[in-house]
PDB file of C-alpha atoms in Angstrom:
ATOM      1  CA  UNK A   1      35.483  -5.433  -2.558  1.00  0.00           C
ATOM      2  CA  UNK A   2      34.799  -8.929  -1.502  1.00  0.00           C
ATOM      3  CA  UNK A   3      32.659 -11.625  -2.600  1.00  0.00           C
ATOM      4  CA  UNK A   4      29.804 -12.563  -0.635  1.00  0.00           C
ATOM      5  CA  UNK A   5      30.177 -15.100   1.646  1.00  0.00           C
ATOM      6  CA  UNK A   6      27.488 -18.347   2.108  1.00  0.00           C
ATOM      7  CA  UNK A   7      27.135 -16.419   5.777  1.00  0.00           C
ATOM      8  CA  UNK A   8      27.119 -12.812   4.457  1.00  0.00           C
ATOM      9  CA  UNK A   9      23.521 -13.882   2.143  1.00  0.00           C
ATOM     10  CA  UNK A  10      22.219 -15.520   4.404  1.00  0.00           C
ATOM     11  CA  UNK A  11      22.388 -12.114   7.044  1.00  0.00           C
ATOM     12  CA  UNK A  12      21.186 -10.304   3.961  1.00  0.00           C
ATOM     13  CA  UNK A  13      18.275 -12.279   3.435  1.00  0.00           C
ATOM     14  CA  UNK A  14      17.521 -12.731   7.738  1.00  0.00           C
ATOM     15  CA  UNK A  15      17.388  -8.999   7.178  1.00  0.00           C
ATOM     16  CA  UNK A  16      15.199  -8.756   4.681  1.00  0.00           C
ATOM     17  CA  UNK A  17      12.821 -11.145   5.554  1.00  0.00           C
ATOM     18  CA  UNK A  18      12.417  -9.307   9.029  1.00  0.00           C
ATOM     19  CA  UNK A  19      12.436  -5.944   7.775  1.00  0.00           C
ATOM     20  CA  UNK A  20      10.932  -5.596   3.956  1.00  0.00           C
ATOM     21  CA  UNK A  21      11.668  -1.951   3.647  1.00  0.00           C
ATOM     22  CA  UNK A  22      15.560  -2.239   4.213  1.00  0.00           C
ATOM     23  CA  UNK A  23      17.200  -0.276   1.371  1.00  0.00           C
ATOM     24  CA  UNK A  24      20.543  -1.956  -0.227  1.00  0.00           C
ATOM     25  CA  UNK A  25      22.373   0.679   1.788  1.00  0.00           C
ATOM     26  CA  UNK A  26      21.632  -0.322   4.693  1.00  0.00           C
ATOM     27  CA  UNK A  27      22.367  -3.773   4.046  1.00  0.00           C
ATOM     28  CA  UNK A  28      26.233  -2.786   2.523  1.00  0.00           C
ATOM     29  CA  UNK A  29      26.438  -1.171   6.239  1.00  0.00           C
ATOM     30  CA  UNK A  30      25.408  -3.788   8.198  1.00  0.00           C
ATOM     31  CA  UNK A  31      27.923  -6.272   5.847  1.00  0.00           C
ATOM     32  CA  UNK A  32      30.530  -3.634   6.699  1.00  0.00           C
ATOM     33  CA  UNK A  33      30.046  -3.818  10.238  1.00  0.00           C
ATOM     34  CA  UNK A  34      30.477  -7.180   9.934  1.00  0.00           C
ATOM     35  CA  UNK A  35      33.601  -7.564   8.235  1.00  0.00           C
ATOM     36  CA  UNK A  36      32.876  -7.575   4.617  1.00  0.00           C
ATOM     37  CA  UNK A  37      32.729  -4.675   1.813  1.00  0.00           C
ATOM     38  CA  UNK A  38      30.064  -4.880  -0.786  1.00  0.00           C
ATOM     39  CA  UNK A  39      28.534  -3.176  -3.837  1.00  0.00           C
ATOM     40  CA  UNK A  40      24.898  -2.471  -3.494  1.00  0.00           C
ATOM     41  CA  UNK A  41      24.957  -4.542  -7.183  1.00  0.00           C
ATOM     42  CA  UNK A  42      26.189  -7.328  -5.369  1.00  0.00           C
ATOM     43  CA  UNK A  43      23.186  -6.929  -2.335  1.00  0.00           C
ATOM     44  CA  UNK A  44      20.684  -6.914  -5.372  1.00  0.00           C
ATOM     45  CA  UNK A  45      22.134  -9.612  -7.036  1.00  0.00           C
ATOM     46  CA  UNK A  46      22.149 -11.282  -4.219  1.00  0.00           C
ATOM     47  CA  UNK A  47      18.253 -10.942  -3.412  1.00  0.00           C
ATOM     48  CA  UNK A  48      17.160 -11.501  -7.283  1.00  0.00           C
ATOM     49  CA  UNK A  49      18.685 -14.730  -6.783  1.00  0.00           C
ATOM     50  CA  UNK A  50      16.875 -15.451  -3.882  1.00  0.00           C
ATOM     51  CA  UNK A  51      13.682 -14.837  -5.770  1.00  0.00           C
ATOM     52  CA  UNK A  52      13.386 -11.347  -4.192  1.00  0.00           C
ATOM     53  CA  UNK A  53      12.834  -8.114  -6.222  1.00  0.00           C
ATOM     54  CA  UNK A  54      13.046  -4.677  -5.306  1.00  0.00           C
ATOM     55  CA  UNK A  55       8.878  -3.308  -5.437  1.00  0.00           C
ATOM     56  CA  UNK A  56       6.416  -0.259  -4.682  1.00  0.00           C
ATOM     57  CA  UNK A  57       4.715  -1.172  -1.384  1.00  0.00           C
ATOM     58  CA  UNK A  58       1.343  -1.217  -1.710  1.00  0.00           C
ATOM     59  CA  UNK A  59      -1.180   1.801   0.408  1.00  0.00           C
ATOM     60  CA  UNK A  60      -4.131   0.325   2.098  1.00  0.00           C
ATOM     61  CA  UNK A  61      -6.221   1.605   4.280  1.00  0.00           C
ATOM     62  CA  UNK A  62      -4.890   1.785   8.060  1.00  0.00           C
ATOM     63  CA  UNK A  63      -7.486  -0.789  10.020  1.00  0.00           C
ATOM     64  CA  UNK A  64      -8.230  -2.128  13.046  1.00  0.00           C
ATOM     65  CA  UNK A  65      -9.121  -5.479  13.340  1.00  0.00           C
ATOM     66  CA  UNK A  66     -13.102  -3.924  14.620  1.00  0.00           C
ATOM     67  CA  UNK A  67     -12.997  -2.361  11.555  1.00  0.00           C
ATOM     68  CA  UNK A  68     -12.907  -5.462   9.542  1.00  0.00           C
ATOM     69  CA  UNK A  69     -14.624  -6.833  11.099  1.00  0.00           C
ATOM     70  CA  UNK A  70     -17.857  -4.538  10.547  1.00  0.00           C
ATOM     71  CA  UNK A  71     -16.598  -4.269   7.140  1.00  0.00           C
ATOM     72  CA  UNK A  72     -17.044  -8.169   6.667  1.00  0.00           C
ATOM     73  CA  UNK A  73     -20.237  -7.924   8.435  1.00  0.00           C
ATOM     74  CA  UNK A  74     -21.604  -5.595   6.242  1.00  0.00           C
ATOM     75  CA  UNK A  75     -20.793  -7.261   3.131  1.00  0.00           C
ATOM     76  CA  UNK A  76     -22.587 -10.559   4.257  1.00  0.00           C
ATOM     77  CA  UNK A  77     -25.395  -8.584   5.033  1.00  0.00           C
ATOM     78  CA  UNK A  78     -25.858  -7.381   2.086  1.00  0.00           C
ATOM     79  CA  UNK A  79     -24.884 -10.502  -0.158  1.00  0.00           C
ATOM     80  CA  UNK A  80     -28.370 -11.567  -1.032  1.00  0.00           C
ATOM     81  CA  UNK A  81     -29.447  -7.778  -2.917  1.00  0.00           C
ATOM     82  CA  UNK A  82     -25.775  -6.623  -4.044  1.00  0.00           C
ATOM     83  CA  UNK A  83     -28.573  -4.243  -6.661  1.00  0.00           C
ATOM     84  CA  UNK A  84     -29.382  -2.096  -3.133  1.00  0.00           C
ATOM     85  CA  UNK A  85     -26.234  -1.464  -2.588  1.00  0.00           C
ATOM     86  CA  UNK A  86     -24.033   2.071  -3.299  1.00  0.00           C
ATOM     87  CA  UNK A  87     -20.316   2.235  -2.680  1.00  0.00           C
ATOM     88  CA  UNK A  88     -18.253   5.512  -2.775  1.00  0.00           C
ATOM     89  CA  UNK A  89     -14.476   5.134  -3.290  1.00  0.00           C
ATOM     90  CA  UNK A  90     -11.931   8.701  -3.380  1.00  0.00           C
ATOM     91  CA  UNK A  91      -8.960   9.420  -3.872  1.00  0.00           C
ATOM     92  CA  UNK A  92      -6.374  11.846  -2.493  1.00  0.00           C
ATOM     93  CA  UNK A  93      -3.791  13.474  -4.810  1.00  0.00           C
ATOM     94  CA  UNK A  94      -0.608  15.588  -3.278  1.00  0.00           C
ATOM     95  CA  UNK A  95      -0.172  19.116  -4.363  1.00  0.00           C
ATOM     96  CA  UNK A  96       2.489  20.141  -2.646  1.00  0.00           C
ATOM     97  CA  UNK A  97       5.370  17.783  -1.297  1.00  0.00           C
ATOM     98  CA  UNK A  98       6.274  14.624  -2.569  1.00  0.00           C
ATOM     99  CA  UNK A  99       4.295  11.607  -2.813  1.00  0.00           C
ATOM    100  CA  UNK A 100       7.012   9.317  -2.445  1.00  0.00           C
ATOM    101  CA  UNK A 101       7.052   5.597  -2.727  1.00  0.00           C
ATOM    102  CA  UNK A 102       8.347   3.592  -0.667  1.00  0.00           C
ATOM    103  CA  UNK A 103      10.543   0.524  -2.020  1.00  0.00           C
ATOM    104  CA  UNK A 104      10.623  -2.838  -0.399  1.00  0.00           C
ATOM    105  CA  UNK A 105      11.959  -6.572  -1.404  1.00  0.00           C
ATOM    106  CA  UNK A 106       9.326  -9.193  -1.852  1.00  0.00           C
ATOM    107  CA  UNK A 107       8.480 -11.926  -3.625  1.00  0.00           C
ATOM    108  CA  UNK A 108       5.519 -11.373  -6.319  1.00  0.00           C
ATOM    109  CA  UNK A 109       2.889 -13.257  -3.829  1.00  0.00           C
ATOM    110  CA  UNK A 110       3.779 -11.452  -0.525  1.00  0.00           C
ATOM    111  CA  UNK A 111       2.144  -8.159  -1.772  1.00  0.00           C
ATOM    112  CA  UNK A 112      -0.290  -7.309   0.268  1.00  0.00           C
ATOM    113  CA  UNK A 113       1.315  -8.874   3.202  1.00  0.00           C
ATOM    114  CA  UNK A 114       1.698  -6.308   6.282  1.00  0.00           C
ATOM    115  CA  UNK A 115       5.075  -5.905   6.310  1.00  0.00           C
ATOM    116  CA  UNK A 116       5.080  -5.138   2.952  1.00  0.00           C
ATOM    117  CA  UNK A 117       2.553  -2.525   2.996  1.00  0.00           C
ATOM    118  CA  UNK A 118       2.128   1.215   3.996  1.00  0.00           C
ATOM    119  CA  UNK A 119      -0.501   2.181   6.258  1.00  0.00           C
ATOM    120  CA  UNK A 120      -2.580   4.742   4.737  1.00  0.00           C
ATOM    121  CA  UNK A 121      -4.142   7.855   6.458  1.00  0.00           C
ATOM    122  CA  UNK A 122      -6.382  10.086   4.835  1.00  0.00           C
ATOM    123  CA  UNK A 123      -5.716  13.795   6.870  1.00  0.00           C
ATOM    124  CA  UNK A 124      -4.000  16.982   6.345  1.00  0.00           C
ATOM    125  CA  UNK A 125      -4.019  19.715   3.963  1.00  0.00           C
ATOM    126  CA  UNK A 126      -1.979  20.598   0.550  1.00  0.00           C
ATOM    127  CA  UNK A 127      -4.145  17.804  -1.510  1.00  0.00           C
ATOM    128  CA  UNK A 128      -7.109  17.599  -3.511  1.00  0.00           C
ATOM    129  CA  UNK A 129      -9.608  14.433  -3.044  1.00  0.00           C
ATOM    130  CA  UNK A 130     -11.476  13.398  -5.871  1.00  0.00           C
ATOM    131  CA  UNK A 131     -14.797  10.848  -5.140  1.00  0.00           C
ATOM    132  CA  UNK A 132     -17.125   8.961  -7.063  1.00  0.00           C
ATOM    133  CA  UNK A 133     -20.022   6.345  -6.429  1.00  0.00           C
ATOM    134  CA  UNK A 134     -21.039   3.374  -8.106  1.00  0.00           C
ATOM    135  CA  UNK A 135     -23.498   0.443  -7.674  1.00  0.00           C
ATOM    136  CA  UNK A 136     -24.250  -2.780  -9.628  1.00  0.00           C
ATOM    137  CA  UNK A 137     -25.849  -0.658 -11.951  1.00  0.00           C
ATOM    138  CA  UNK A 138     -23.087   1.807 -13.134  1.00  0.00           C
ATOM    139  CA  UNK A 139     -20.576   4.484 -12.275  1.00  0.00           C
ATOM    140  CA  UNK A 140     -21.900   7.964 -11.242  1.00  0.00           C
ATOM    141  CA  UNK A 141     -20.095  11.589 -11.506  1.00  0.00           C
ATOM    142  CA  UNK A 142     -16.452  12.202 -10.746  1.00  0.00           C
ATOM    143  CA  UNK A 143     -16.499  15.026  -8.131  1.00  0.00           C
ATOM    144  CA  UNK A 144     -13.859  17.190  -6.400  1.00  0.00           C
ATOM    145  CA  UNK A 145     -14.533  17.314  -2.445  1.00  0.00           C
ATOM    146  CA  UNK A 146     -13.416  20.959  -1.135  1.00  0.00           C
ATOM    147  CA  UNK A 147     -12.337  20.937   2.175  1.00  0.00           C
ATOM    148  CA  UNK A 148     -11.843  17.314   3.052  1.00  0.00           C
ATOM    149  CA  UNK A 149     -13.651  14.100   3.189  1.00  0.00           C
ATOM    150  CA  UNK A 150     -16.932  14.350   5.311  1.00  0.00           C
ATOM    151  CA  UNK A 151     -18.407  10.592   4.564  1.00  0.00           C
ATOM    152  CA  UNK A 152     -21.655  11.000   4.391  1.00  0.00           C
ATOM    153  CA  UNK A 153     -22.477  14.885   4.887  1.00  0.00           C
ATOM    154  CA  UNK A 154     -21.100  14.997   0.927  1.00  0.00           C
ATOM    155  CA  UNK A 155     -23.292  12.163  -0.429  1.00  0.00           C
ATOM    156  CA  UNK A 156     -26.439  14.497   0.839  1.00  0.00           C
ATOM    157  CA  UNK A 157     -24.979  17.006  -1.158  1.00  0.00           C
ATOM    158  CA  UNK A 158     -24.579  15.273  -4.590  1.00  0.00           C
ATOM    159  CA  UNK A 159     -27.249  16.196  -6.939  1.00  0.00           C
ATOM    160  CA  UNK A 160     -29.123  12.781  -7.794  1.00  0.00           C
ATOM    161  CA  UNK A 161     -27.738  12.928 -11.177  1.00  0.00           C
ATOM    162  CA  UNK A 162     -24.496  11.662  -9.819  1.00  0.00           C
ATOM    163  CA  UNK A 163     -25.478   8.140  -8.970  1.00  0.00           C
ATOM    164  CA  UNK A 164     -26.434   5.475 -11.438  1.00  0.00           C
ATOM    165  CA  UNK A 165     -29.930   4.921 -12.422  1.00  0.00           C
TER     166      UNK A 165
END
């Protein structure tokens, strides 16, 4: 093993910076390739100097920038009377498989920066979703959706004692 050159860091953190979601190994190949043998100890190290730390990347919703858009336009609609308002939030839980998470290096601000996040997609099968509403006034009734989520076909099929009075 070597020590790290002033060179060899400063690849590792080009690296980094342009791809969040390099693992250590990958960086101890690239330093091979280049000439110099490293522990992946020495490629965190290295990073934790740097102010980097090894993370969870963050899930949010996959979105297009129309999406957002009507998202933000909705919300300022609806500023003046946020008491008319009812939001649903769910959430989808693997059965089968793994849920894996997905590791990247980042300082503590950059979290919800793009390259730091995973895209999420709600599809498939082999899950369960779980969904709830809520309003200014309160939380309603946790409820398990069979059979996928169906926006708002499922909300017509609540019983009224599921939202907050």
């Amino acid at each position: 093993m070597q020590d790290l050159t002033l060179r060899g860091a400063s690849m590792i953190m080009r690296k980094v910076r342009d791809q969040p979601r390099t693992t250590r190994q990958d960086l101890v190949n690239d330093l091979k390739r280049a000439g110099t043998t490293v522990s992946k100890k020495t490629i965190s190290n290295t990073l934790r100097r740097h102010g980097l730390k090894s993370c969870s990347a963050r899930k949010v919703p996959l979105l297009k920038p129309a999406h957002v858009q009507a998202r933000l336009k909705f919300a300022n609609n609806h500023l003046d009377d946020p008491e008319k308002v009812m939001w649903s939030d769910e959430t989808k839980i693997e059965l089968f498989g793994l849920n894996s998470t997905r590791r990247v290096w980042r300082k503590k601000k950059d979290e919800y920066n793009p390259k730091n996040t995973i895209p999420n997609v709600k599809h498939g099968g082999g899950n369960i979703i779980l969904s709830v509403c809520f309003s200014a006034k309160g939380t309603g009734q946790l409820h398990r959706i069979e059979g996928g989520w169906m926006g708002p076909c499922i909300a017509r099929s609540w019983p009224t004692t599921s939202f907050p009075q």
